[in-house]
Structure formats: C-alpha cells, structure tokens
PDB file of C-alpha atoms in Angstrom:
ATOM      1  CA  MET A   1     -68.881  91.143  46.020  1.00 51.00           C
ATOM      2  CA  GLN A   2     -66.544  88.629  47.614  1.00 81.00           C
ATOM      3  CA  GLN A   3     -64.058  89.782  50.234  1.00 81.00           C
ATOM      4  CA  PHE A   4     -60.991  89.034  48.034  1.00 85.00           C
ATOM      5  CA  GLU A   5     -62.460  90.915  45.058  1.00 90.00           C
ATOM      6  CA  LEU A   6     -63.448  93.834  47.282  1.00 91.00           C
ATOM      7  CA  ILE A   7     -59.931  94.114  48.706  1.00 94.00           C
ATOM      8  CA  ALA A   8     -58.336  93.593  45.255  1.00 94.00           C
ATOM      9  CA  LYS A   9     -60.396  96.418  43.746  1.00 95.00           C
ATOM     10  CA  THR A  10     -59.416  98.801  46.533  1.00 95.00           C
ATOM     11  CA  VAL A  11     -55.730  97.840  46.482  1.00 96.00           C
ATOM     12  CA  SER A  12     -55.497  98.171  42.696  1.00 94.00           C
ATOM     13  CA  GLY A  13     -57.264 101.527  42.892  1.00 94.00           C
ATOM     14  CA  LEU A  14     -54.422 102.705  45.119  1.00 95.00           C
ATOM     15  CA  GLY A  15     -51.853 101.589  42.491  1.00 93.00           C
ATOM     16  CA  TYR A  16     -50.804  98.281  44.065  1.00 94.00           C
ATOM     17  CA  GLU A  17     -51.322  94.629  43.237  1.00 93.00           C
ATOM     18  CA  LEU A  18     -53.066  92.298  45.686  1.00 94.00           C
ATOM     19  CA  VAL A  19     -50.891  89.210  46.121  1.00 93.00           C
ATOM     20  CA  ASP A  20     -52.815  87.348  48.810  1.00 91.00           C
ATOM     21  CA  VAL A  21     -55.347  87.617  51.623  1.00 92.00           C
ATOM     22  CA  GLU A  22     -55.322  85.214  54.542  1.00 91.00           C
ATOM     23  CA  ARG A  23     -57.159  84.910  57.808  1.00 91.00           C
ATOM     24  CA  GLY A  24     -55.017  84.136  60.832  1.00 89.00           C
ATOM     25  CA  GLU A  25     -55.797  83.117  64.359  1.00 90.00           C
ATOM     26  CA  ARG A  26     -57.644  85.494  66.673  1.00 89.00           C
ATOM     27  CA  GLY A  27     -59.313  87.403  63.844  1.00 90.00           C
ATOM     28  CA  ILE A  28     -56.166  88.608  62.065  1.00 94.00           C
ATOM     29  CA  LEU A  29     -56.722  89.589  58.448  1.00 95.00           C
ATOM     30  CA  ARG A  30     -53.431  89.656  56.521  1.00 95.00           C
ATOM     31  CA  VAL A  31     -53.221  91.414  53.178  1.00 96.00           C
ATOM     32  CA  TYR A  32     -50.092  91.079  51.032  1.00 96.00           C
ATOM     33  CA  ILE A  33     -49.440  93.801  48.461  1.00 96.00           C
ATOM     34  CA  ASP A  34     -46.834  94.479  45.818  1.00 94.00           C
ATOM     35  CA  PHE A  35     -46.281  96.985  43.066  1.00 92.00           C
ATOM     36  CA  THR A  36     -47.669  96.065  39.673  1.00 85.00           C
ATOM     37  CA  ALA A  37     -45.193  94.563  37.208  1.00 79.00           C
ATOM     38  CA  GLU A  38     -45.095  97.900  35.357  1.00 80.00           C
ATOM     39  CA  ASP A  39     -44.272  99.893  38.500  1.00 81.00           C
ATOM     40  CA  ALA A  40     -41.949  97.443  40.301  1.00 78.00           C
ATOM     41  CA  ALA A  41     -38.758  98.397  38.453  1.00 76.00           C
ATOM     42  CA  GLU A  42     -39.331 102.113  39.016  1.00 82.00           C
ATOM     43  CA  LYS A  43     -40.648 102.060  42.576  1.00 85.00           C
ATOM     44  CA  GLY A  44     -38.573  99.266  44.115  1.00 82.00           C
ATOM     45  CA  LEU A  45     -39.807  97.504  47.221  1.00 85.00           C
ATOM     46  CA  ILE A  46     -42.982  98.016  49.237  1.00 92.00           C
ATOM     47  CA  THR A  47     -42.351 100.434  52.124  1.00 93.00           C
ATOM     48  CA  VAL A  48     -43.962 100.951  55.512  1.00 95.00           C
ATOM     49  CA  GLU A  49     -45.644 104.044  54.062  1.00 96.00           C
ATOM     50  CA  ASP A  50     -47.198 101.936  51.268  1.00 96.00           C
ATOM     51  CA  CYS A  51     -48.561  99.507  53.869  1.00 96.00           C
ATOM     52  CA  ALA A  52     -49.920 102.396  55.957  1.00 97.00           C
ATOM     53  CA  THR A  53     -51.700 103.887  52.927  1.00 96.00           C
ATOM     54  CA  VAL A  54     -53.389 100.573  52.120  1.00 97.00           C
ATOM     55  CA  SER A  55     -54.187  99.890  55.786  1.00 97.00           C
ATOM     56  CA  HIS A  56     -55.874 103.268  56.207  1.00 96.00           C
ATOM     57  CA  GLN A  57     -58.039 102.793  53.115  1.00 96.00           C
ATOM     58  CA  LEU A  58     -58.907  99.140  53.824  1.00 96.00           C
ATOM     59  CA  SER A  59     -59.818  99.753  57.455  1.00 95.00           C
ATOM     60  CA  HIS A  60     -62.488 102.227  56.310  1.00 94.00           C
ATOM     61  CA  LEU A  61     -63.708  99.943  53.533  1.00 93.00           C
ATOM     62  CA  LEU A  62     -63.924  96.846  55.727  1.00 93.00           C
ATOM     63  CA  THR A  63     -65.891  98.771  58.343  1.00 92.00           C
ATOM     64  CA  VAL A  64     -68.365 100.076  55.756  1.00 92.00           C
ATOM     65  CA  GLU A  65     -68.703  96.602  54.186  1.00 91.00           C
ATOM     66  CA  ASN A  66     -69.117  95.025  57.650  1.00 90.00           C
ATOM     67  CA  VAL A  67     -66.225  92.561  57.190  1.00 88.00           C
ATOM     68  CA  ALA A  68     -65.376  90.947  60.524  1.00 89.00           C
ATOM     69  CA  TYR A  69     -61.762  91.106  61.687  1.00 91.00           C
ATOM     70  CA  GLU A  70     -59.928  91.929  64.901  1.00 93.00           C
ATOM     71  CA  ARG A  71     -56.630  93.185  63.477  1.00 95.00           C
ATOM     72  CA  LEU A  72     -55.597  94.167  59.949  1.00 96.00           C
ATOM     73  CA  GLU A  73     -52.014  93.520  58.824  1.00 96.00           C
ATOM     74  CA  ILE A  74     -50.672  94.827  55.526  1.00 97.00           C
ATOM     75  CA  SER A  75     -47.337  93.496  54.288  1.00 96.00           C
ATOM     76  CA  SER A  76     -45.156  92.978  51.261  1.00 94.00           C
ATOM     77  CA  PRO A  77     -45.176  89.387  49.990  1.00 93.00           C
ATOM     78  CA  GLY A  78     -41.538  88.965  51.048  1.00 90.00           C
ATOM     79  CA  LEU A  79     -38.542  87.557  49.226  1.00 89.00           C
ATOM     80  CA  ASP A  80     -40.275  84.197  48.776  1.00 92.00           C
ATOM     81  CA  ARG A  81     -43.250  85.802  47.036  1.00 92.00           C
ATOM     82  CA  PRO A  82     -46.042  83.482  45.881  1.00 94.00           C
ATOM     83  CA  VAL A  83     -46.361  83.053  42.109  1.00 94.00           C
ATOM     84  CA  ARG A  84     -49.989  82.309  41.224  1.00 91.00           C
ATOM     85  CA  THR A  85     -51.238  83.820  37.994  1.00 91.00           C
ATOM     86  CA  LEU A  86     -50.115  83.647  34.360  1.00 92.00           C
ATOM     87  CA  SER A  87     -49.026  87.280  34.653  1.00 89.00           C
ATOM     88  CA  ASP A  88     -46.932  86.365  37.741  1.00 92.00           C
ATOM     89  CA  PHE A  89     -45.208  83.599  35.782  1.00 95.00           C
ATOM     90  CA  ALA A  90     -44.520  86.000  32.896  1.00 94.00           C
ATOM     91  CA  ARG A  91     -43.289  88.719  35.286  1.00 92.00           C
ATOM     92  CA  PHE A  92     -40.855  86.381  37.055  1.00 94.00           C
ATOM     93  CA  GLU A  93     -39.509  84.617  33.965  1.00 95.00           C
ATOM     94  CA  GLY A  94     -35.823  83.849  34.541  1.00 96.00           C
ATOM     95  CA  HIS A  95     -36.176  83.818  38.350  1.00 96.00           C
ATOM     96  CA  GLU A  96     -35.547  80.796  40.528  1.00 97.00           C
ATOM     97  CA  CYS A  97     -38.774  79.303  41.837  1.00 97.00           C
ATOM     98  CA  THR A  98     -39.992  76.279  43.803  1.00 97.00           C
ATOM     99  CA  VAL A  99     -43.075  74.695  42.254  1.00 96.00           C
ATOM    100  CA  LYS A 100     -45.257  72.159  44.034  1.00 96.00           C
ATOM    101  CA  LEU A 101     -47.755  70.277  41.883  1.00 95.00           C
ATOM    102  CA  LYS A 102     -51.074  68.799  43.009  1.00 95.00           C
ATOM    103  CA  ALA A 103     -50.021  65.414  41.578  1.00 92.00           C
ATOM    104  CA  SER A 104     -46.773  63.991  40.236  1.00 87.00           C
ATOM    105  CA  MET A 105     -46.217  64.329  36.505  1.00 78.00           C
ATOM    106  CA  PRO A 106     -45.709  61.252  34.300  1.00 74.00           C
ATOM    107  CA  GLY A 107     -42.040  60.229  34.310  1.00 69.00           C
ATOM    108  CA  SER A 108     -41.201  62.234  37.439  1.00 69.00           C
ATOM    109  CA  ALA A 109     -40.850  59.221  39.785  1.00 74.00           C
ATOM    110  CA  ASN A 110     -43.763  60.450  41.952  1.00 81.00           C
ATOM    111  CA  ARG A 111     -42.025  63.768  42.518  1.00 87.00           C
ATOM    112  CA  LYS A 112     -44.279  66.802  43.093  1.00 93.00           C
ATOM    113  CA  THR A 113     -41.813  69.538  44.123  1.00 94.00           C
ATOM    114  CA  PHE A 114     -39.256  71.070  41.772  1.00 95.00           C
ATOM    115  CA  THR A 115     -36.889  74.039  42.053  1.00 96.00           C
ATOM    116  CA  GLY A 116     -35.547  75.692  38.940  1.00 96.00           C
ATOM    117  CA  ILE A 117     -35.746  78.665  36.602  1.00 97.00           C
ATOM    118  CA  LEU A 118     -39.128  79.882  35.351  1.00 97.00           C
ATOM    119  CA  GLN A 119     -39.526  79.967  31.592  1.00 96.00           C
ATOM    120  CA  ALA A 120     -41.805  82.332  29.660  1.00 94.00           C
ATOM    121  CA  PRO A 121     -45.407  81.093  29.562  1.00 95.00           C
ATOM    122  CA  GLN A 122     -46.579  79.795  26.192  1.00 94.00           C
ATOM    123  CA  GLY A 123     -50.310  80.424  26.215  1.00 92.00           C
ATOM    124  CA  ASP A 124     -51.592  78.591  29.288  1.00 92.00           C
ATOM    125  CA  LYS A 125     -48.552  76.285  29.390  1.00 95.00           C
ATOM    126  CA  LEU A 126     -45.950  76.989  32.068  1.00 96.00           C
ATOM    127  CA  ALA A 127     -42.436  75.600  32.298  1.00 95.00           C
ATOM    128  CA  LEU A 128     -39.628  75.299  34.826  1.00 96.00           C
ATOM    129  CA  GLU A 129     -36.077  74.340  33.865  1.00 95.00           C
ATOM    130  CA  PHE A 130     -34.521  72.272  36.650  1.00 94.00           C
ATOM    131  CA  GLU A 131     -31.570  69.975  37.306  1.00 90.00           C
ATOM    132  CA  SER A 132     -32.428  66.287  37.320  1.00 85.00           C
ATOM    133  CA  LYS A 133     -30.101  63.395  38.036  1.00 84.00           C
ATOM    134  CA  ASP A 134     -29.644  63.123  34.239  1.00 85.00           C
ATOM    135  CA  GLY A 135     -28.878  66.822  33.749  1.00 89.00           C
ATOM    136  CA  PRO A 136     -31.073  69.791  32.782  1.00 92.00           C
ATOM    137  CA  ALA A 137     -34.763  68.978  32.365  1.00 89.00           C
ATOM    138  CA  LEU A 138     -37.947  70.876  31.609  1.00 91.00           C
ATOM    139  CA  LEU A 139     -41.109  70.520  33.676  1.00 91.00           C
ATOM    140  CA  GLU A 140     -44.216  71.599  31.767  1.00 92.00           C
ATOM    141  CA  PHE A 141     -47.467  72.230  33.639  1.00 94.00           C
ATOM    142  CA  THR A 142     -50.557  74.443  33.782  1.00 94.00           C
ATOM    143  CA  LEU A 143     -52.100  76.533  36.544  1.00 95.00           C
ATOM    144  CA  ALA A 144     -54.604  73.697  37.043  1.00 95.00           C
ATOM    145  CA  ASP A 145     -51.665  71.354  37.884  1.00 95.00           C
ATOM    146  CA  LEU A 146     -50.209  73.833  40.395  1.00 95.00           C
ATOM    147  CA  ASP A 147     -50.600  73.448  44.163  1.00 95.00           C
ATOM    148  CA  LYS A 148     -48.308  76.388  44.965  1.00 95.00           C
ATOM    149  CA  ALA A 149     -45.224  78.189  43.720  1.00 96.00           C
ATOM    150  CA  ARG A 150     -42.877  80.594  45.467  1.00 96.00           C
ATOM    151  CA  LEU A 151     -39.817  82.526  44.390  1.00 96.00           C
ATOM    152  CA  VAL A 152     -36.561  81.322  45.921  1.00 95.00           C
ATOM    153  CA  PRO A 153     -35.164  84.219  47.977  1.00 90.00           C
ATOM    154  CA  GLN A 154     -32.112  85.813  46.417  1.00 83.00           C
ATOM    155  CA  VAL A 155     -29.975  87.731  48.897  1.00 79.00           C
ATOM    156  CA  ASP A 156     -26.870  89.557  47.717  1.00 73.00           C
ATOM    157  CA  PHE A 157     -24.490  90.531  50.491  1.00 71.00           C
ATOM    158  CA  LYS A 158     -21.848  91.930  48.128  1.00 73.00           C
ATOM    159  CA  GLY A 159     -20.902  95.459  48.877  1.00 59.00           C
ATOM    160  CA  ARG A 160     -22.071  95.316  52.474  1.00 57.00           C
ATOM    161  CA  LYS A 161     -19.470  96.138  55.068  1.00 55.00           C
ATOM    162  CA  ALA A 162     -19.130  93.976  58.128  1.00 50.00           C
TER     163      ALA A 162
END
C-alpha cells in the first residue's frame, strides 16, 4: 500500500479527511487534516487535540510500516486550503478560490491563473466565475486541466475589540 493511501486510511478511520501529505527538508513528514464535509459544520475547525490524536496514531502506524521520517507534523490545511478533488469543489461551491491551470485556456490571452467564485460541479466539469476586463466571465475546466487550486482566505474582524 502506498504511503499516501496508508495515511489516508488511518486518518479517515479516525473521522478526519486527509488533505495532503508532503515531505519537507531534514526528514519532516507533514500531514494536513480536516473534518469531512459532513462533520465540518458541526465540529468547526481542527484543534490541537485533533492533531495530537492523529499524530499519536500515525506515529505508531509509520513505525510498524517502517516509513522513514525524522519528524511528524500534523496540521489543519489553513485558511488557504487546497481544493483538489471533485468532492472538494462541490464542498466549497460559492467560496472564493484561486485556480491555476496547467495550460492557458483558448481565448484567455495565455492566462493560467484566475480568482473567482467556485460553481457547483456538473459531472466532471468544474467552473469558476471571475471578473474579466469585459465583466463577469465563466472559466470551465476539468481536474485534468488543474495545476492547483486554493481557497482565498476570508478573515472577518467584525465584532473583535481592539
């Protein structure tokens, strides 16, 4: 079983969603977790306790499976969470997102990066409504066209006292 699949199975078994796994310098293994779409509204944001739970379980698993790493880091995906799968695009419909394509789309003047509002996926077709120089426009693409996509952080400081 591949390392990503092994980690994904363990993380999902604990009730979380695996967002990403990356290897850093000096043997760092970073694992990004989130709540599933069904649980996110009820449970809120990933806490330090959630990260500790996953870290404890993964450290045992990685030792048993003989996966080499020096340090294990478990984290939430952050406010600029990656959007990768069809279910991610469905989950974050209506959110602002920056999409970078592998190649420019016809009629886009060699542009590869767009920021706009995610639309609901239609089968395997994805769409982003964005502002062009001529007004609102719709970028249609597939996961195969996608280099990367990230949510645009939304920070609301209303109600906070200085």
